[in-house]
Short mmCIF file of C-alpha atoms in Angstrom, two decimals:
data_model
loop_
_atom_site.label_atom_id
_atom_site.label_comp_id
_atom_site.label_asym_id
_atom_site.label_seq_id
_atom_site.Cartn_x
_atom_site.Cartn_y
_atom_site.Cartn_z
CA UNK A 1 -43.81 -11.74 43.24
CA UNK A 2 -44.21 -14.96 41.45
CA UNK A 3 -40.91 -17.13 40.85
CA UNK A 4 -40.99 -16.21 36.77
CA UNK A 5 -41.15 -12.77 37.53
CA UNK A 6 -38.11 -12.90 39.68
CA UNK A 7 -36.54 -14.77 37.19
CA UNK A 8 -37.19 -12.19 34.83
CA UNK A 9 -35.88 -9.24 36.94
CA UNK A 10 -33.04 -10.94 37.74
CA UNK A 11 -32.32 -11.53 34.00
CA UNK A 12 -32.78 -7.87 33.34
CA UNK A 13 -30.70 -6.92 36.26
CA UNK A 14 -27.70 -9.21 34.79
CA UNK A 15 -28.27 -7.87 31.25
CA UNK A 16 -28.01 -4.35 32.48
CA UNK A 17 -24.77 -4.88 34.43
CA UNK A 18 -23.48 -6.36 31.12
CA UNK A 19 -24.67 -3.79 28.87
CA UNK A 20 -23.05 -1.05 31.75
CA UNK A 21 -19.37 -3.23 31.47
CA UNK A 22 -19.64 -3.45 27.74
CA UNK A 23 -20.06 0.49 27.43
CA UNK A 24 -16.86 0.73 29.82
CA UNK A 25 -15.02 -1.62 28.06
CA UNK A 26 -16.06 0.35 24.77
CA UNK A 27 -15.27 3.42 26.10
CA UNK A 28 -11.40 2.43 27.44
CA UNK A 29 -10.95 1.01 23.95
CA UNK A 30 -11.46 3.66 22.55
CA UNK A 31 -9.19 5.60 24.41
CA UNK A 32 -6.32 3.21 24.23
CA UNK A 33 -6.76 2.70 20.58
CA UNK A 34 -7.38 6.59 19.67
CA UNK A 35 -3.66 6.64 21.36
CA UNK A 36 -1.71 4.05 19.21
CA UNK A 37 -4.20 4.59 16.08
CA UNK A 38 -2.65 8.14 16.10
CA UNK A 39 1.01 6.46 16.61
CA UNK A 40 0.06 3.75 13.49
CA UNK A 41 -1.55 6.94 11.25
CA UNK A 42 1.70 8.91 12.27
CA UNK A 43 3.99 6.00 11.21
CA UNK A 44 1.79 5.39 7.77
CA UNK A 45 1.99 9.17 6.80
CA UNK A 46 5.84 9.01 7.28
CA UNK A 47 6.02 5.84 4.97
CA UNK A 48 3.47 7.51 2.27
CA UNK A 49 5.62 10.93 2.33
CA UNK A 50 9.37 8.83 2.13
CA UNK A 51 7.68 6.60 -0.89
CA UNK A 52 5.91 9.85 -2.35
CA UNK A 53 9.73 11.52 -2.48
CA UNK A 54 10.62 8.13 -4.12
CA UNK A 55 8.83 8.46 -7.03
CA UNK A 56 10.13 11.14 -9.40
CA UNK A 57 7.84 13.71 -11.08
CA UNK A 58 5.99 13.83 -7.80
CA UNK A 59 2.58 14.33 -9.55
CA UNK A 60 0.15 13.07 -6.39
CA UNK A 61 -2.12 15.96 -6.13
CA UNK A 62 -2.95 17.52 -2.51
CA UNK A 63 -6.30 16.90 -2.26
CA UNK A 64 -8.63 17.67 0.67
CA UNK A 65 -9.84 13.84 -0.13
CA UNK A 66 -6.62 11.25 1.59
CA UNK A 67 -8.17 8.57 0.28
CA UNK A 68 -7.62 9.83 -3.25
CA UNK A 69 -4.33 11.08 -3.04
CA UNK A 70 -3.13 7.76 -1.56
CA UNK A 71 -4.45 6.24 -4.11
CA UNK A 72 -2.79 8.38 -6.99
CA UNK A 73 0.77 7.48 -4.83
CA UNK A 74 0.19 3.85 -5.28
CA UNK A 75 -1.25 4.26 -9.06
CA UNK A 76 2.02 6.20 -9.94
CA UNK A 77 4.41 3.81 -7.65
CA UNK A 78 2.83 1.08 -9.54
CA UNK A 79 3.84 2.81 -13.00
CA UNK A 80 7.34 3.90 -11.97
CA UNK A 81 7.85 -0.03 -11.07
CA UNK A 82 6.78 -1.07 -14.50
CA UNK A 83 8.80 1.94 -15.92
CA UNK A 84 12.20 0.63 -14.07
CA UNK A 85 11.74 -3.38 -15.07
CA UNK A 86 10.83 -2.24 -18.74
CA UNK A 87 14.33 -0.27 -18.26
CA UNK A 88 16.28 -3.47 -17.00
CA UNK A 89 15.11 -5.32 -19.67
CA UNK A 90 16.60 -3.32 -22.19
CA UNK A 91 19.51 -2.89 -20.23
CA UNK A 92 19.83 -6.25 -20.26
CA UNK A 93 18.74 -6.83 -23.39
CA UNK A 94 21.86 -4.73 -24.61
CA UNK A 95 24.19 -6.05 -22.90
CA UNK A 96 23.57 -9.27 -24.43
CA UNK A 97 23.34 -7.58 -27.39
CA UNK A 98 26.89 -5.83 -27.31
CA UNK A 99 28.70 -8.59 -25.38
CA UNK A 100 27.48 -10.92 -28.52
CA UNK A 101 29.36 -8.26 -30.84
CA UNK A 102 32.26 -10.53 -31.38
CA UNK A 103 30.21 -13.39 -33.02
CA UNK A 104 30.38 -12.66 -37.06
CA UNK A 105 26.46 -12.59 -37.38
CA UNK A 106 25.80 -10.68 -34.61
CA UNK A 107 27.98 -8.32 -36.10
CA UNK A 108 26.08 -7.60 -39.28
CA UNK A 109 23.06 -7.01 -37.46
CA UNK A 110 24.70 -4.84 -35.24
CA UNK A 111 25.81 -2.34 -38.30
CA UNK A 112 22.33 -3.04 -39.67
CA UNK A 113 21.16 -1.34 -36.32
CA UNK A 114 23.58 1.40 -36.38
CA UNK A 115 22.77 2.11 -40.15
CA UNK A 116 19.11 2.72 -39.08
CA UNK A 117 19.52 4.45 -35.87
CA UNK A 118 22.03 7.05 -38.21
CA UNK A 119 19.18 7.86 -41.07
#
């Protein structure tokens, strides 16, 4: 054998042994992160089913499709969330309101308000 095809042989040697320690290394991956994916999916569905009994109404559909009815969870967490600061606002907005009461002009519009909330 000539010295290039040694070289060669030897190179294809080395890549094999490579290729063989990259498909064990692949394979124990796999086995160590099938273990503490199923730990991290476990965890995630807990957190998705205590926000899902968060959100009143409950409306996410059971879908064969997770993906989807994930999705729906977040959509209608992201509505109740607008739903509860448009609620503190006017909360807040009538307390200022009524605490304000005492003023004299504040006090017409008040009645003003009652007046058209009564007809």
């Amino acid at each position: 054998m000539k010295k290039s095809e040694r070289k060669s042989s030897t190179m294809r040697s080395r890549a094999r042994k490579v290729a063989r320690k990259r498909v064990v290394c692949s394979s124990k991956r796999r086995r160590i992160c099938s273990k503490s994916c199923s730990k991290s999916k476990e965890v995630i569905s807990e957190k998705l089913a205590a926000l899902k009994s968060l959100i009143p109404g409950n409306n996410v559909g059971n879908g064969s499709n997770g993906i989807v009815k994930v999705e729906q969870l977040f959509q209608e967490t992201a509505d109740y969330i607008i739903v509860l600061k448009t609620q503190a606002v006017l909360l807040q907005k009538l307390i200022e309101f009524y605490d304000h009461g005492d003023e004299g002009s504040n006090n017409e519009m008040q009645h003003q308000i009652v007046q058209q909330h009564q007809s």
